[in-house]
Amino acid sequence: MSASVDSPSSVEPVETRSHDWIMAEAERLKAQGETEPRLARDAVSQPIINAWLEAMEETDPRFADGVAPPAMAQVWTMPGLRGSRGASDPLSGAMAMLDAAGYTSVLGTNCDQVYERYLRVGEQVSVTTRLDSVVGPKQTGVGEGYFVTTRNVWRVGDEEVASMLFRVLKFKPRARVSTGATDGGGPDRSQIIRPVVNRDTEFFWEGTRHGELRLQRCNACGELRHPPGPVCPVCHAMDRGHVVASGRGRIFSFLVHHAPKMPGRELPVTIALVDLEEGVRFVADVRGNPEDLAVGDPVVVGWDKVDDELTLPIWEVAR
Ligand code: ZN
């Protein structure tokens, strides 16, 4: 066994990379502390702010005049398509370590940002990163994995302007990826990919279990929105409730999915984007033969109970 463990690629074969090895590597990466500041490629600029505002459909006039939206913090120090975060980047290091141990898939889980002040056009931002924690192994819906949390700090000179805790799940994908045909010939529905249920979405999945199509509503301005999220896109309030939709709408667009295979599902699957009566668009599968389907068809929501925990909405053509 090698005594000089400099990088995950220089050590023992996968089968000997135990939990203890992962934890030791994590401690080594944590002990490296904060990286050297990496300077943004370009200074904060109005053209990039404008492009971002358009992409986000953000129209707040205060950002048209040299003030950057705080949520752009990460934008300024992105390494670019062919850039690198640097050899010492602890997130890359933790990813490589877990790849080496067989935890090859990644899923973003959550991200908390703190803004100290607005950035202005012309300021040059730098970023540092350190590994905050590696926690696991945890059994999750997608497989066994480790939660990796890093902390980024953005500064102008020595002044901290924003920071972020960023957590990903690095997991070992489940071995079985076939559609899992059972003896009866149909797909094994216990393998259906399950939706992410979190603070923003649990009301929705509770609704489907009760046969209710729930739409998030902003308690401040009344705007309806789907998919659910923490902030109202119109008034930016975080106070949120929901209404129960009528479940009726019309097909705005649809596609027929033939490949690749989907765990627990029989192909083809028809998926439609539906304009609900309430003015919100909603995506779900459609029951029945896609040959019979046309844009503009009226549909009504039905329920596809997978098990006691999960019921999926499914469109049925209203004849
Ligand atoms: Zn609102």
mmCIF file of C-alpha atoms and ligand atoms in Angstrom:
data_model
loop_
_atom_site.group_PDB
_atom_site.id
_atom_site.type_symbol
_atom_site.label_atom_id
_atom_site.label_comp_id
_atom_site.label_asym_id
_atom_site.label_seq_id
_atom_site.Cartn_x
_atom_site.Cartn_y
_atom_site.Cartn_z
ATOM 1 C CA MET A 1 0.000 0.000 0.000
ATOM 2 C CA SER A 2 1.343 3.380 -0.982
ATOM 3 C CA ALA A 3 2.364 5.717 1.806
ATOM 4 C CA SER A 4 2.198 8.896 -0.253
ATOM 5 C CA VAL A 5 -1.454 9.484 -1.007
ATOM 6 C CA ASP A 6 -1.458 12.691 -3.029
ATOM 7 C CA SER A 7 -4.577 12.285 -5.072
ATOM 8 C CA PRO A 8 -7.400 9.786 -5.283
ATOM 9 C CA SER A 9 -6.053 8.527 -8.609
ATOM 10 C CA SER A 10 -2.792 7.371 -7.038
ATOM 11 C CA VAL A 11 -4.174 4.959 -4.468
ATOM 12 C CA GLU A 12 -5.537 1.458 -4.036
ATOM 13 C CA PRO A 13 -8.048 -0.285 -6.305
ATOM 14 C CA VAL A 14 -11.754 0.505 -5.875
ATOM 15 C CA GLU A 15 -12.723 -2.568 -3.863
ATOM 16 C CA THR A 16 -10.420 -1.551 -0.995
ATOM 17 C CA ARG A 17 -11.715 2.029 -0.882
ATOM 18 C CA SER A 18 -13.749 1.783 2.227
ATOM 19 C CA HIS A 19 -15.756 4.257 4.241
ATOM 20 C CA ASP A 20 -12.654 4.842 6.366
ATOM 21 C CA TRP A 21 -10.623 5.693 3.274
ATOM 22 C CA ILE A 22 -13.309 8.174 2.137
ATOM 23 C CA MET A 23 -13.413 9.813 5.562
ATOM 24 C CA ALA A 24 -9.600 10.043 5.699
ATOM 25 C CA GLU A 25 -9.488 11.624 2.227
ATOM 26 C CA ALA A 26 -12.261 14.024 3.241
ATOM 27 C CA GLU A 27 -10.293 15.067 6.331
ATOM 28 C CA ARG A 28 -7.232 15.623 4.161
ATOM 29 C CA LEU A 29 -9.215 17.855 1.772
ATOM 30 C CA LYS A 30 -10.823 19.727 4.675
ATOM 31 C CA ALA A 31 -7.431 20.296 6.267
ATOM 32 C CA GLN A 32 -6.338 22.131 3.115
ATOM 33 C CA GLY A 33 -8.742 24.894 4.151
ATOM 34 C CA GLU A 34 -9.677 27.690 1.837
ATOM 35 C CA THR A 35 -8.180 27.773 -1.660
ATOM 36 C CA GLU A 36 -6.168 30.725 -2.894
ATOM 37 C CA PRO A 37 -8.541 33.391 -4.260
ATOM 38 C CA ARG A 38 -9.308 32.779 -7.925
ATOM 39 C CA LEU A 39 -9.921 36.051 -9.754
ATOM 40 C CA ALA A 40 -12.943 36.387 -12.047
ATOM 41 C CA ARG A 41 -12.120 36.280 -15.747
ATOM 42 C CA ASP A 42 -13.851 39.638 -16.300
ATOM 43 C CA ALA A 43 -15.038 42.529 -14.178
ATOM 44 C CA VAL A 44 -18.745 42.922 -13.385
ATOM 45 C CA SER A 45 -20.255 44.321 -16.577
ATOM 46 C CA GLN A 46 -23.605 45.661 -17.746
ATOM 47 C CA PRO A 47 -23.780 43.448 -20.889
ATOM 48 C CA ILE A 48 -23.549 40.273 -18.761
ATOM 49 C CA ILE A 49 -26.079 41.706 -16.279
ATOM 50 C CA ASN A 50 -28.440 42.473 -19.171
ATOM 51 C CA ALA A 51 -28.107 38.970 -20.625
ATOM 52 C CA TRP A 52 -28.856 37.469 -17.207
ATOM 53 C CA LEU A 53 -31.857 39.764 -16.629
ATOM 54 C CA GLU A 54 -33.306 38.681 -19.969
ATOM 55 C CA ALA A 55 -32.726 34.995 -19.278
ATOM 56 C CA MET A 56 -34.402 35.317 -15.855
ATOM 57 C CA GLU A 57 -37.170 37.595 -17.173
ATOM 58 C CA GLU A 58 -36.188 39.999 -14.397
ATOM 59 C CA THR A 59 -37.381 43.552 -15.056
ATOM 60 C CA ASP A 60 -36.494 45.351 -11.816
ATOM 61 C CA PRO A 61 -35.220 48.746 -13.056
ATOM 62 C CA ARG A 62 -32.560 49.083 -10.355
ATOM 63 C CA PHE A 63 -30.459 46.486 -12.210
ATOM 64 C CA ALA A 64 -30.445 48.420 -15.486
ATOM 65 C CA ASP A 65 -27.998 50.960 -14.158
ATOM 66 C CA GLY A 66 -24.763 49.382 -13.005
ATOM 67 C CA VAL A 67 -26.052 47.331 -10.070
ATOM 68 C CA ALA A 68 -25.720 43.548 -10.354
ATOM 69 C CA PRO A 69 -28.460 41.233 -9.061
ATOM 70 C CA PRO A 70 -26.999 39.511 -5.961
ATOM 71 C CA ALA A 71 -28.051 36.078 -7.261
ATOM 72 C CA MET A 72 -25.440 36.544 -10.008
ATOM 73 C CA ALA A 73 -22.607 36.071 -7.468
ATOM 74 C CA GLN A 74 -21.621 32.730 -8.963
ATOM 75 C CA VAL A 75 -21.748 34.060 -12.527
ATOM 76 C CA TRP A 76 -18.740 36.337 -12.200
ATOM 77 C CA THR A 77 -16.270 33.630 -11.281
ATOM 78 C CA MET A 78 -17.474 30.849 -13.574
ATOM 79 C CA PRO A 79 -14.419 29.357 -15.215
ATOM 80 C CA GLY A 80 -15.934 29.375 -18.722
ATOM 81 C CA LEU A 81 -16.467 26.475 -21.115
ATOM 82 C CA ARG A 82 -12.805 25.515 -21.304
ATOM 83 C CA GLY A 83 -11.629 26.945 -18.026
ATOM 84 C CA SER A 84 -10.695 25.114 -14.845
ATOM 85 C CA ARG A 85 -11.387 25.632 -11.165
ATOM 86 C CA GLY A 86 -7.748 24.828 -10.479
ATOM 87 C CA ALA A 87 -6.027 21.635 -9.371
ATOM 88 C CA SER A 88 -6.540 22.390 -5.685
ATOM 89 C CA ASP A 89 -10.324 22.885 -5.923
ATOM 90 C CA PRO A 90 -11.767 20.834 -3.021
ATOM 91 C CA LEU A 91 -15.115 20.185 -4.742
ATOM 92 C CA SER A 92 -13.324 18.625 -7.715
ATOM 93 C CA GLY A 93 -11.131 16.738 -5.235
ATOM 94 C CA ALA A 94 -14.109 15.371 -3.308
ATOM 95 C CA MET A 95 -15.856 14.384 -6.555
ATOM 96 C CA ALA A 96 -12.743 12.529 -7.772
ATOM 97 C CA MET A 97 -12.376 10.793 -4.408
ATOM 98 C CA LEU A 98 -15.971 9.523 -4.469
ATOM 99 C CA ASP A 99 -15.710 8.562 -8.157
ATOM 100 C CA ALA A 100 -12.719 6.447 -7.186
ATOM 101 C CA ALA A 101 -14.786 4.747 -4.477
ATOM 102 C CA GLY A 102 -17.571 3.891 -6.930
ATOM 103 C CA TYR A 103 -19.942 6.750 -6.055
ATOM 104 C CA THR A 104 -20.025 7.989 -9.634
ATOM 105 C CA SER A 105 -23.361 9.806 -9.955
ATOM 106 C CA VAL A 106 -24.121 13.281 -8.739
ATOM 107 C CA LEU A 107 -27.290 15.081 -7.753
ATOM 108 C CA GLY A 108 -27.449 18.691 -6.599
ATOM 109 C CA THR A 109 -29.475 18.885 -3.392
ATOM 110 C CA ASN A 110 -29.377 22.364 -1.923
ATOM 111 C CA CYS A 111 -27.630 25.676 -2.024
ATOM 112 C CA ASP A 112 -27.733 28.556 0.475
ATOM 113 C CA GLN A 113 -26.391 31.943 -0.566
ATOM 114 C CA VAL A 114 -25.766 34.988 1.629
ATOM 115 C CA TYR A 115 -25.343 38.438 0.078
ATOM 116 C CA GLU A 116 -23.435 41.139 1.956
ATOM 117 C CA ARG A 117 -23.915 43.933 -0.549
ATOM 118 C CA TYR A 118 -24.651 44.684 -4.204
ATOM 119 C CA LEU A 119 -21.853 44.448 -6.739
ATOM 120 C CA ARG A 120 -21.352 47.302 -9.184
ATOM 121 C CA VAL A 121 -20.123 47.414 -12.769
ATOM 122 C CA GLY A 122 -16.333 47.508 -12.925
ATOM 123 C CA GLU A 123 -15.670 45.548 -9.725
ATOM 124 C CA GLN A 124 -13.454 42.471 -10.017
ATOM 125 C CA VAL A 125 -14.575 39.574 -7.846
ATOM 126 C CA SER A 126 -12.517 36.659 -6.581
ATOM 127 C CA VAL A 127 -13.719 33.372 -5.127
ATOM 128 C CA THR A 128 -12.333 30.899 -2.612
ATOM 129 C CA THR A 129 -13.626 27.404 -1.851
ATOM 130 C CA ARG A 130 -13.213 25.051 1.035
ATOM 131 C CA LEU A 131 -14.627 21.635 1.790
ATOM 132 C CA ASP A 132 -17.125 21.980 4.627
ATOM 133 C CA SER A 133 -18.164 18.350 5.173
ATOM 134 C CA VAL A 134 -18.553 14.874 3.727
ATOM 135 C CA VAL A 135 -21.374 12.951 5.394
ATOM 136 C CA GLY A 136 -22.413 9.366 4.757
ATOM 137 C CA PRO A 137 -22.968 6.744 3.697
ATOM 138 C CA LYS A 138 -26.692 7.522 3.481
ATOM 139 C CA GLN A 139 -29.376 5.364 1.905
ATOM 140 C CA THR A 140 -31.394 7.581 -0.450
ATOM 141 C CA GLY A 141 -34.090 7.113 -3.061
ATOM 142 C CA VAL A 142 -31.510 7.065 -5.855
ATOM 143 C CA GLY A 143 -28.955 4.840 -4.114
ATOM 144 C CA GLU A 144 -26.296 4.889 -1.391
ATOM 145 C CA GLY A 145 -24.270 8.064 -1.294
ATOM 146 C CA TYR A 146 -22.338 10.765 0.522
ATOM 147 C CA PHE A 147 -23.412 14.396 0.930
ATOM 148 C CA VAL A 148 -20.565 16.755 0.031
ATOM 149 C CA THR A 149 -20.840 20.365 1.191
ATOM 150 C CA THR A 150 -18.502 23.110 0.062
ATOM 151 C CA ARG A 151 -18.392 26.764 1.041
ATOM 152 C CA ASN A 152 -17.573 29.506 -1.459
ATOM 153 C CA VAL A 153 -16.770 33.074 -0.490
ATOM 154 C CA TRP A 154 -16.754 35.907 -3.012
ATOM 155 C CA ARG A 155 -14.718 39.005 -2.260
ATOM 156 C CA VAL A 156 -13.771 42.337 -3.801
ATOM 157 C CA GLY A 157 -10.255 42.863 -2.527
ATOM 158 C CA ASP A 158 -10.502 41.681 1.089
ATOM 159 C CA GLU A 159 -14.168 42.577 1.475
ATOM 160 C CA GLU A 160 -16.577 39.642 1.579
ATOM 161 C CA VAL A 161 -19.538 40.335 -0.730
ATOM 162 C CA ALA A 162 -21.326 36.975 -0.882
ATOM 163 C CA SER A 163 -20.996 33.359 0.245
ATOM 164 C CA MET A 164 -22.579 30.020 -0.564
ATOM 165 C CA LEU A 165 -22.992 26.618 1.025
ATOM 166 C CA PHE A 166 -23.430 24.121 -1.805
ATOM 167 C CA ARG A 167 -24.393 20.485 -1.230
ATOM 168 C CA VAL A 168 -24.413 17.580 -3.662
ATOM 169 C CA LEU A 169 -25.207 13.916 -3.213
ATOM 170 C CA LYS A 170 -22.536 11.673 -4.767
ATOM 171 C CA PHE A 171 -24.153 8.277 -5.086
ATOM 172 C CA LYS A 172 -23.704 4.758 -6.380
ATOM 173 C CA PRO A 173 -26.418 4.270 -8.987
ATOM 174 C CA ARG A 174 -28.530 1.202 -8.336
ATOM 175 C CA ALA A 175 -27.229 -1.793 -10.277
ATOM 176 C CA ARG A 176 -30.519 -2.588 -11.983
ATOM 177 C CA VAL A 177 -31.265 -0.086 -14.734
ATOM 178 C CA SER A 178 -33.512 -2.240 -16.939
ATOM 179 C CA THR A 179 -37.240 -1.569 -17.083
ATOM 180 C CA GLY A 180 -37.438 -4.537 -14.732
ATOM 181 C CA ALA A 181 -40.018 -6.671 -16.472
ATOM 182 C CA THR A 182 -41.755 -8.904 -13.957
ATOM 183 C CA ASP A 183 -42.891 -12.494 -14.432
ATOM 184 C CA GLY A 184 -46.259 -11.132 -15.436
ATOM 185 C CA GLY A 185 -44.615 -9.384 -18.407
ATOM 186 C CA GLY A 186 -45.359 -5.821 -17.267
ATOM 187 C CA PRO A 187 -42.738 -3.437 -15.933
ATOM 188 C CA ASP A 188 -41.857 -3.514 -12.237
ATOM 189 C CA ARG A 189 -43.392 -0.234 -11.114
ATOM 190 C CA SER A 190 -41.417 -0.179 -7.883
ATOM 191 C CA GLN A 191 -38.536 1.019 -10.090
ATOM 192 C CA ILE A 192 -40.297 4.156 -11.326
ATOM 193 C CA ILE A 193 -38.044 7.183 -10.768
ATOM 194 C CA ARG A 194 -39.489 9.040 -7.818
ATOM 195 C CA PRO A 195 -39.884 12.803 -7.693
ATOM 196 C CA VAL A 196 -37.829 14.920 -5.320
ATOM 197 C CA VAL A 197 -39.997 15.777 -2.335
ATOM 198 C CA ASN A 198 -38.773 18.767 -0.345
ATOM 199 C CA ARG A 199 -40.110 21.774 1.547
ATOM 200 C CA ASP A 200 -41.203 23.394 -1.719
ATOM 201 C CA THR A 201 -42.924 20.358 -3.227
ATOM 202 C CA GLU A 202 -44.312 18.235 -0.394
ATOM 203 C CA PHE A 203 -47.709 20.000 -0.497
ATOM 204 C CA PHE A 204 -48.004 18.999 -4.151
ATOM 205 C CA TRP A 205 -47.338 15.275 -3.578
ATOM 206 C CA GLU A 206 -49.588 15.255 -0.540
ATOM 207 C CA GLY A 207 -52.258 16.656 -2.879
ATOM 208 C CA THR A 208 -51.861 13.943 -5.496
ATOM 209 C CA ARG A 209 -52.298 11.316 -2.773
ATOM 210 C CA HIS A 210 -55.642 12.957 -1.975
ATOM 211 C CA GLY A 211 -56.680 13.340 -5.619
ATOM 212 C CA GLU A 212 -55.980 17.085 -5.668
ATOM 213 C CA LEU A 213 -53.940 18.920 -8.269
ATOM 214 C CA ARG A 214 -52.446 21.661 -6.095
ATOM 215 C CA LEU A 215 -50.905 24.810 -7.544
ATOM 216 C CA GLN A 216 -48.622 27.009 -5.535
ATOM 217 C CA ARG A 217 -50.003 30.488 -4.886
ATOM 218 C CA CYS A 218 -48.160 33.545 -3.634
ATOM 219 C CA ASN A 219 -49.896 34.691 -0.446
ATOM 220 C CA ALA A 220 -48.632 38.237 -1.056
ATOM 221 C CA CYS A 221 -49.816 38.934 -4.617
ATOM 222 C CA GLY A 222 -51.944 35.895 -5.508
ATOM 223 C CA GLU A 223 -49.846 34.761 -8.473
ATOM 224 C CA LEU A 224 -50.175 31.042 -9.275
ATOM 225 C CA ARG A 225 -47.083 29.137 -10.289
ATOM 226 C CA HIS A 226 -45.890 25.681 -11.253
ATOM 227 C CA PRO A 227 -43.487 24.000 -10.723
ATOM 228 C CA PRO A 228 -43.340 25.045 -7.059
ATOM 229 C CA GLY A 229 -40.440 27.124 -5.810
ATOM 230 C CA PRO A 230 -39.470 29.182 -2.776
ATOM 231 C CA VAL A 231 -39.913 32.681 -4.232
ATOM 232 C CA CYS A 232 -42.729 34.405 -6.142
ATOM 233 C CA PRO A 233 -41.372 35.341 -9.594
ATOM 234 C CA VAL A 234 -43.654 38.404 -9.708
ATOM 235 C CA CYS A 235 -43.355 40.080 -6.293
ATOM 236 C CA HIS A 236 -40.428 38.056 -4.834
ATOM 237 C CA ALA A 237 -42.346 37.224 -1.659
ATOM 238 C CA MET A 238 -41.552 33.912 0.025
ATOM 239 C CA ASP A 239 -44.946 33.582 1.722
ATOM 240 C CA ARG A 240 -46.573 30.730 -0.178
ATOM 241 C CA GLY A 241 -49.793 28.776 -0.110
ATOM 242 C CA HIS A 242 -51.715 26.764 -2.657
ATOM 243 C CA VAL A 243 -55.043 26.347 -4.416
ATOM 244 C CA VAL A 244 -56.619 23.171 -5.772
ATOM 245 C CA ALA A 245 -56.863 23.354 -9.551
ATOM 246 C CA SER A 246 -59.953 22.219 -11.426
ATOM 247 C CA GLY A 247 -57.810 19.606 -13.150
ATOM 248 C CA ARG A 248 -59.070 20.683 -16.556
ATOM 249 C CA GLY A 249 -57.015 22.129 -19.392
ATOM 250 C CA ARG A 250 -56.022 21.856 -23.037
ATOM 251 C CA ILE A 251 -52.976 20.288 -24.639
ATOM 252 C CA PHE A 252 -50.466 22.995 -25.558
ATOM 253 C CA SER A 253 -47.838 20.539 -26.811
ATOM 254 C CA PHE A 254 -46.960 16.867 -26.487
ATOM 255 C CA LEU A 255 -44.290 14.319 -27.374
ATOM 256 C CA VAL A 256 -44.112 10.543 -27.586
ATOM 257 C CA HIS A 257 -41.091 9.097 -25.784
ATOM 258 C CA HIS A 258 -39.767 5.870 -27.394
ATOM 259 C CA ALA A 259 -36.187 5.766 -26.046
ATOM 260 C CA PRO A 260 -34.180 5.528 -23.895
ATOM 261 C CA LYS A 261 -35.830 3.005 -21.567
ATOM 262 C CA MET A 262 -37.360 4.384 -18.376
ATOM 263 C CA PRO A 263 -37.162 2.311 -15.170
ATOM 264 C CA GLY A 264 -40.504 0.772 -14.310
ATOM 265 C CA ARG A 265 -42.245 2.191 -17.382
ATOM 266 C CA GLU A 266 -43.681 0.657 -20.512
ATOM 267 C CA LEU A 267 -42.738 2.576 -23.668
ATOM 268 C CA PRO A 268 -43.796 4.568 -25.546
ATOM 269 C CA VAL A 269 -44.919 7.176 -23.029
ATOM 270 C CA THR A 270 -46.855 10.255 -24.140
ATOM 271 C CA ILE A 271 -45.994 13.417 -22.216
ATOM 272 C CA ALA A 272 -48.035 16.591 -22.595
ATOM 273 C CA LEU A 273 -47.659 20.224 -21.622
ATOM 274 C CA VAL A 274 -51.153 21.371 -20.697
ATOM 275 C CA ASP A 275 -52.588 24.869 -20.330
ATOM 276 C CA LEU A 276 -54.653 24.629 -17.157
ATOM 277 C CA GLU A 277 -57.861 26.637 -16.801
ATOM 278 C CA GLU A 278 -56.107 28.562 -14.018
ATOM 279 C CA GLY A 279 -53.554 29.916 -16.526
ATOM 280 C CA VAL A 280 -50.599 27.780 -15.450
ATOM 281 C CA ARG A 281 -48.847 25.182 -17.614
ATOM 282 C CA PHE A 282 -48.332 21.690 -16.308
ATOM 283 C CA VAL A 283 -46.436 18.618 -17.623
ATOM 284 C CA ALA A 284 -47.612 15.034 -17.098
ATOM 285 C CA ASP A 285 -48.046 11.750 -18.944
ATOM 286 C CA VAL A 286 -51.147 11.127 -21.029
ATOM 287 C CA ARG A 287 -53.168 7.939 -20.848
ATOM 288 C CA GLY A 288 -54.112 6.259 -24.110
ATOM 289 C CA ASN A 289 -53.010 6.129 -27.709
ATOM 290 C CA PRO A 290 -50.941 9.117 -28.918
ATOM 291 C CA GLU A 291 -52.372 8.607 -32.428
ATOM 292 C CA ASP A 292 -55.661 9.950 -31.100
ATOM 293 C CA LEU A 293 -54.108 13.071 -29.590
ATOM 294 C CA ALA A 294 -53.976 16.610 -30.996
ATOM 295 C CA VAL A 295 -52.818 20.000 -29.767
ATOM 296 C CA GLY A 296 -55.794 21.820 -28.299
ATOM 297 C CA ASP A 297 -57.560 18.657 -27.079
ATOM 298 C CA PRO A 298 -59.328 19.116 -23.737
ATOM 299 C CA VAL A 299 -57.911 16.969 -20.949
ATOM 300 C CA VAL A 300 -58.757 16.243 -17.346
ATOM 301 C CA VAL A 301 -56.347 15.101 -14.672
ATOM 302 C CA GLY A 302 -56.486 11.510 -13.450
ATOM 303 C CA TRP A 303 -54.410 9.645 -10.889
ATOM 304 C CA ASP A 304 -51.834 6.922 -11.298
ATOM 305 C CA LYS A 305 -51.195 5.409 -7.860
ATOM 306 C CA VAL A 306 -47.690 3.883 -7.797
ATOM 307 C CA ASP A 307 -47.774 2.916 -4.111
ATOM 308 C CA ASP A 308 -49.020 4.302 -0.782
ATOM 309 C CA GLU A 309 -46.469 7.125 -0.864
ATOM 310 C CA LEU A 310 -46.588 8.170 -4.497
ATOM 311 C CA THR A 311 -49.450 9.055 -6.807
ATOM 312 C CA LEU A 312 -48.624 10.638 -10.154
ATOM 313 C CA PRO A 313 -50.977 12.934 -12.041
ATOM 314 C CA ILE A 314 -51.845 11.682 -15.526
ATOM 315 C CA TRP A 315 -53.856 13.392 -18.261
ATOM 316 C CA GLU A 316 -56.920 11.775 -19.721
ATOM 317 C CA VAL A 317 -58.525 13.092 -22.889
ATOM 318 C CA ALA A 318 -61.931 14.577 -22.092
ATOM 319 C CA ARG A 319 -64.249 13.312 -24.800
HETATM 320 ZN ZN ZN B 1 -46.192 37.306 -5.354
#
